[in-house]
PDB file of C-alpha atoms in Angstrom:
ATOM      1  CA  MET A   1      10.355   8.181   6.140  1.00  0.00           C
ATOM      2  CA  GLN A   2      12.659   5.351   5.174  1.00  0.00           C
ATOM      3  CA  TYR A   3      12.120   2.866   2.357  1.00  0.00           C
ATOM      4  CA  HIS A   4      13.752  -0.362   1.225  1.00  0.00           C
ATOM      5  CA  ASN A   5      12.989  -0.721  -2.439  1.00  0.00           C
ATOM      6  CA  ILE A   6      10.985   0.372  -5.448  1.00  0.00           C
ATOM      7  CA  THR A   7       9.770  -2.540  -7.545  1.00  0.00           C
ATOM      8  CA  LYS A   8       8.925  -1.888 -11.170  1.00  0.00           C
ATOM      9  CA  ASP A   9       6.472  -3.829 -13.347  1.00  0.00           C
ATOM     10  CA  ASP A  10       4.963  -5.727 -10.401  1.00  0.00           C
ATOM     11  CA  MET A  11       1.887  -7.918 -11.009  1.00  0.00           C
ATOM     12  CA  LEU A  12       1.467  -9.404  -7.526  1.00  0.00           C
ATOM     13  CA  ASN A  13       0.593  -6.425  -5.338  1.00  0.00           C
ATOM     14  CA  GLY A  14      -2.610  -5.065  -6.837  1.00  0.00           C
ATOM     15  CA  ASP A  15      -4.542  -4.885 -10.062  1.00  0.00           C
ATOM     16  CA  GLY A  16      -2.577  -4.544 -13.299  1.00  0.00           C
ATOM     17  CA  LEU A  17       1.093  -3.726 -13.737  1.00  0.00           C
ATOM     18  CA  ARG A  18       2.284  -1.566 -10.845  1.00  0.00           C
ATOM     19  CA  VAL A  19       5.185   0.189  -9.190  1.00  0.00           C
ATOM     20  CA  VAL A  20       5.610  -0.757  -5.519  1.00  0.00           C
ATOM     21  CA  LEU A  21       7.141   1.366  -2.768  1.00  0.00           C
ATOM     22  CA  TRP A  22       8.415  -0.855   0.084  1.00  0.00           C
ATOM     23  CA  THR A  23       8.488   1.309   3.209  1.00  0.00           C
ATOM     24  CA  ALA A  24      10.436   0.758   6.424  1.00  0.00           C
ATOM     25  CA  GLY A  25       8.829   0.416   9.836  1.00  0.00           C
ATOM     26  CA  CYS A  26       6.364  -2.128  11.184  1.00  0.00           C
ATOM     27  CA  THR A  27       5.348  -3.086  14.717  1.00  0.00           C
ATOM     28  CA  HIS A  28       2.908  -5.894  13.893  1.00  0.00           C
ATOM     29  CA  GLY A  29       5.511  -8.681  14.061  1.00  0.00           C
ATOM     30  CA  CYS A  30       3.502 -11.154  11.985  1.00  0.00           C
ATOM     31  CA  ARG A  31       4.831 -14.677  12.425  1.00  0.00           C
ATOM     32  CA  GLU A  32       6.521 -15.879   9.205  1.00  0.00           C
ATOM     33  CA  CYS A  33       6.331 -12.425   7.618  1.00  0.00           C
ATOM     34  CA  HIS A  34       7.923 -12.582   4.163  1.00  0.00           C
ATOM     35  CA  ASN A  35       9.625  -9.210   4.640  1.00  0.00           C
ATOM     36  CA  PRO A  36      10.920  -8.855   8.255  1.00  0.00           C
ATOM     37  CA  VAL A  37      13.919  -6.817   7.083  1.00  0.00           C
ATOM     38  CA  THR A  38      11.448  -3.925   6.629  1.00  0.00           C
ATOM     39  CA  TRP A  39      10.325  -3.864  10.277  1.00  0.00           C
ATOM     40  CA  ASP A  40      13.114  -1.518  11.436  1.00  0.00           C
ATOM     41  CA  PRO A  41      11.920   2.071  10.906  1.00  0.00           C
ATOM     42  CA  ASP A  42      15.544   3.193  10.614  1.00  0.00           C
ATOM     43  CA  GLY A  43      16.418   0.564   8.013  1.00  0.00           C
ATOM     44  CA  GLY A  44      16.713   1.126   4.311  1.00  0.00           C
ATOM     45  CA  LEU A  45      17.213   4.524   2.701  1.00  0.00           C
ATOM     46  CA  PRO A  46      15.749   7.974   3.326  1.00  0.00           C
ATOM     47  CA  PHE A  47      12.797   8.658   1.023  1.00  0.00           C
ATOM     48  CA  GLU A  48      14.023  11.768  -0.761  1.00  0.00           C
ATOM     49  CA  GLU A  49      13.350  13.588  -4.030  1.00  0.00           C
ATOM     50  CA  GLU A  50      15.357  11.115  -6.116  1.00  0.00           C
ATOM     51  CA  ALA A  51      13.176   8.191  -4.974  1.00  0.00           C
ATOM     52  CA  LYS A  52      10.019  10.219  -5.595  1.00  0.00           C
ATOM     53  CA  GLN A  53      11.179  11.015  -9.127  1.00  0.00           C
ATOM     54  CA  GLU A  54      11.847   7.312  -9.722  1.00  0.00           C
ATOM     55  CA  LEU A  55       8.215   6.590  -8.770  1.00  0.00           C
ATOM     56  CA  PHE A  56       6.943   9.387 -11.012  1.00  0.00           C
ATOM     57  CA  GLU A  57       8.977   8.118 -13.989  1.00  0.00           C
ATOM     58  CA  GLN A  58       7.274   4.741 -13.619  1.00  0.00           C
ATOM     59  CA  LEU A  59       3.809   6.252 -13.199  1.00  0.00           C
ATOM     60  CA  GLU A  60       4.249   8.284 -16.398  1.00  0.00           C
ATOM     61  CA  LYS A  61       4.282   5.027 -18.391  1.00  0.00           C
ATOM     62  CA  ASP A  62       0.917   4.272 -20.002  1.00  0.00           C
ATOM     63  CA  TYR A  63       1.066   0.573 -19.166  1.00  0.00           C
ATOM     64  CA  ILE A  64       1.561   1.131 -15.415  1.00  0.00           C
ATOM     65  CA  SER A  65      -1.826   0.894 -13.640  1.00  0.00           C
ATOM     66  CA  GLY A  66      -0.713   2.603 -10.460  1.00  0.00           C
ATOM     67  CA  ILE A  67       1.291   2.470  -7.266  1.00  0.00           C
ATOM     68  CA  THR A  68       1.163   0.103  -4.312  1.00  0.00           C
ATOM     69  CA  TYR A  69       2.501   1.049  -0.889  1.00  0.00           C
ATOM     70  CA  SER A  70       3.767  -1.935   1.088  1.00  0.00           C
ATOM     71  CA  GLY A  71       6.514  -2.690   3.532  1.00  0.00           C
ATOM     72  CA  GLY A  72       6.914  -2.870   6.483  1.00  0.00           C
ATOM     73  CA  ASP A  73       3.703  -0.999   6.989  1.00  0.00           C
ATOM     74  CA  PRO A  74       3.170   2.266   5.096  1.00  0.00           C
ATOM     75  CA  LEU A  75       0.829   3.299   7.928  1.00  0.00           C
ATOM     76  CA  PHE A  76       3.567   2.924  10.531  1.00  0.00           C
ATOM     77  CA  PRO A  77       2.898   6.075  12.596  1.00  0.00           C
ATOM     78  CA  ALA A  78       6.200   7.778  11.728  1.00  0.00           C
ATOM     79  CA  SER A  79       5.538   7.277   7.979  1.00  0.00           C
ATOM     80  CA  ARG A  80       1.914   8.431   7.796  1.00  0.00           C
ATOM     81  CA  GLU A  81       2.578  12.094   7.084  1.00  0.00           C
ATOM     82  CA  CYS A  82       4.999  11.326   4.248  1.00  0.00           C
ATOM     83  CA  ILE A  83       2.746   8.630   2.740  1.00  0.00           C
ATOM     84  CA  THR A  84      -0.211  11.022   2.862  1.00  0.00           C
ATOM     85  CA  ALA A  85       1.728  13.798   1.130  1.00  0.00           C
ATOM     86  CA  LEU A  86       2.998  11.378  -1.511  1.00  0.00           C
ATOM     87  CA  ALA A  87      -0.456   9.886  -2.153  1.00  0.00           C
ATOM     88  CA  LYS A  88      -1.914  13.392  -2.456  1.00  0.00           C
ATOM     89  CA  GLU A  89       0.755  14.438  -4.958  1.00  0.00           C
ATOM     90  CA  ILE A  90       0.323  11.247  -6.988  1.00  0.00           C
ATOM     91  CA  ARG A  91      -3.473  11.711  -7.070  1.00  0.00           C
ATOM     92  CA  ALA A  92      -2.976  15.265  -8.384  1.00  0.00           C
ATOM     93  CA  ARG A  93      -0.317  14.359 -10.964  1.00  0.00           C
ATOM     94  CA  PHE A  94      -1.686  10.986 -12.038  1.00  0.00           C
ATOM     95  CA  PRO A  95      -5.444  11.056 -11.429  1.00  0.00           C
ATOM     96  CA  ASP A  96      -6.080   7.956 -13.556  1.00  0.00           C
ATOM     97  CA  LYS A  97      -3.580   5.754 -11.716  1.00  0.00           C
ATOM     98  CA  THR A  98      -4.828   3.605  -8.845  1.00  0.00           C
ATOM     99  CA  GLN A  99      -3.272   3.666  -5.396  1.00  0.00           C
ATOM    100  CA  TRP A 100      -3.227   0.498  -3.286  1.00  0.00           C
ATOM    101  CA  LEU A 101      -1.894   0.172   0.247  1.00  0.00           C
ATOM    102  CA  TYR A 102      -1.097  -2.911   2.344  1.00  0.00           C
ATOM    103  CA  THR A 103      -1.343  -2.487   6.111  1.00  0.00           C
ATOM    104  CA  GLY A 104      -1.400  -4.716   9.166  1.00  0.00           C
ATOM    105  CA  PHE A 105      -3.883  -2.350  10.776  1.00  0.00           C
ATOM    106  CA  GLU A 106      -7.605  -3.119  10.589  1.00  0.00           C
ATOM    107  CA  TRP A 107      -9.941  -0.866   8.575  1.00  0.00           C
ATOM    108  CA  GLU A 108     -11.621   0.446  11.739  1.00  0.00           C
ATOM    109  CA  GLU A 109      -8.232   1.647  13.040  1.00  0.00           C
ATOM    110  CA  VAL A 110      -7.233   3.559   9.898  1.00  0.00           C
ATOM    111  CA  LYS A 111     -10.399   4.536   8.017  1.00  0.00           C
ATOM    112  CA  ASN A 112     -10.303   8.124   9.324  1.00  0.00           C
ATOM    113  CA  LEU A 113      -6.670   8.821   8.441  1.00  0.00           C
ATOM    114  CA  PRO A 114      -6.192  11.675   5.944  1.00  0.00           C
ATOM    115  CA  VAL A 115      -4.420   9.380   3.451  1.00  0.00           C
ATOM    116  CA  MET A 116      -7.648   7.461   2.826  1.00  0.00           C
ATOM    117  CA  GLN A 117      -9.066  10.196   0.605  1.00  0.00           C
ATOM    118  CA  TYR A 118      -6.316   9.449  -1.943  1.00  0.00           C
ATOM    119  CA  LEU A 119      -6.385   5.634  -1.897  1.00  0.00           C
ATOM    120  CA  ASP A 120      -8.425   3.293  -4.067  1.00  0.00           C
ATOM    121  CA  VAL A 121      -7.825  -0.011  -2.298  1.00  0.00           C
ATOM    122  CA  ILE A 122      -6.328  -1.148   0.989  1.00  0.00           C
ATOM    123  CA  VAL A 123      -5.547  -4.667   2.046  1.00  0.00           C
ATOM    124  CA  ASP A 124      -5.966  -4.638   5.809  1.00  0.00           C
ATOM    125  CA  GLY A 125      -5.084  -6.899   8.698  1.00  0.00           C
ATOM    126  CA  LYS A 126      -2.033  -8.740   9.934  1.00  0.00           C
ATOM    127  CA  PHE A 127      -0.728 -11.722   8.021  1.00  0.00           C
ATOM    128  CA  GLU A 128      -1.829 -14.820   9.964  1.00  0.00           C
ATOM    129  CA  ILE A 129       0.262 -17.877   9.100  1.00  0.00           C
ATOM    130  CA  ASP A 130      -2.518 -20.185  10.360  1.00  0.00           C
ATOM    131  CA  GLN A 131      -4.847 -18.656   7.736  1.00  0.00           C
ATOM    132  CA  LYS A 132      -2.312 -18.559   4.895  1.00  0.00           C
ATOM    133  CA  ASP A 133      -3.783 -19.508   1.528  1.00  0.00           C
ATOM    134  CA  THR A 134      -1.791 -19.206  -1.690  1.00  0.00           C
ATOM    135  CA  GLN A 135      -5.030 -19.255  -3.707  1.00  0.00           C
ATOM    136  CA  LEU A 136      -6.211 -15.914  -2.306  1.00  0.00           C
ATOM    137  CA  HIS A 137      -6.162 -12.929  -4.629  1.00  0.00           C
ATOM    138  CA  TRP A 138      -3.969  -9.995  -3.478  1.00  0.00           C
ATOM    139  CA  LYS A 139      -3.702 -11.131   0.129  1.00  0.00           C
ATOM    140  CA  GLY A 140      -1.733 -13.701   2.052  1.00  0.00           C
ATOM    141  CA  SER A 141      -4.166 -14.904   4.690  1.00  0.00           C
ATOM    142  CA  ALA A 142      -7.929 -15.360   4.859  1.00  0.00           C
ATOM    143  CA  ASN A 143      -8.414 -12.829   7.682  1.00  0.00           C
ATOM    144  CA  GLN A 144      -7.219  -9.952   5.475  1.00  0.00           C
ATOM    145  CA  LYS A 145      -9.700  -7.885   3.462  1.00  0.00           C
ATOM    146  CA  VAL A 146      -9.248  -6.229   0.054  1.00  0.00           C
ATOM    147  CA  ILE A 147     -11.279  -3.045   0.569  1.00  0.00           C
ATOM    148  CA  ASP A 148     -12.616  -0.507  -1.925  1.00  0.00           C
ATOM    149  CA  VAL A 149     -11.660   2.583   0.045  1.00  0.00           C
ATOM    150  CA  GLN A 150     -13.792   5.239  -1.648  1.00  0.00           C
ATOM    151  CA  GLU A 151     -16.983   3.138  -1.649  1.00  0.00           C
ATOM    152  CA  SER A 152     -16.385   2.147   1.973  1.00  0.00           C
ATOM    153  CA  LEU A 153     -15.970   5.770   3.006  1.00  0.00           C
ATOM    154  CA  LYS A 154     -19.078   6.773   1.062  1.00  0.00           C
ATOM    155  CA  LYS A 155     -21.260   4.006   2.517  1.00  0.00           C
ATOM    156  CA  GLN A 156     -19.619   4.139   5.963  1.00  0.00           C
ATOM    157  CA  GLN A 157     -19.156   0.365   5.931  1.00  0.00           C
ATOM    158  CA  ILE A 158     -16.629  -2.002   4.414  1.00  0.00           C
ATOM    159  CA  VAL A 159     -17.155  -2.592   0.694  1.00  0.00           C
ATOM    160  CA  LEU A 160     -14.872  -5.279  -0.678  1.00  0.00           C
ATOM    161  CA  HIS A 161     -12.960  -4.658  -3.899  1.00  0.00           C
ATOM    162  CA  ASP A 162     -14.110  -6.799  -6.813  1.00  0.00           C
ATOM    163  CA  SER A 163     -11.315  -9.148  -7.729  1.00  0.00           C
TER     164      SER A 163
END
């Protein structure tokens, strides 16, 4: 897997103060995407041990609420195995930290992926410029949903995250 950046002390991509991993690779091609540089799956840097340790150092801080996976699309098919392994390791090492993931895929397309057992919240759906609303909480366009993953899996229907 490739990645572009690790943002520290982020307040825009999930609840609380977070660390954000910006992955490479996206095929959705959302018009007016704010991060098209991340579309190329070969762009950025290889996600190796040094980058993982940088994430862990941030997650060890008491004031960091958790990690957010964004991009690109962390569920880009070539990245799924690595994201799943990382989310599993973070859940084991930092069980009290939340894990959020932004994806252009719809819930129905990804709900059965192995990574879901480790995530707390996903924001699903492509960014739609015609539905852009800067007043929305944690999403860019009205078609996207902020989903409580574990409750949705339990109830076998979408349960929205309380914002």
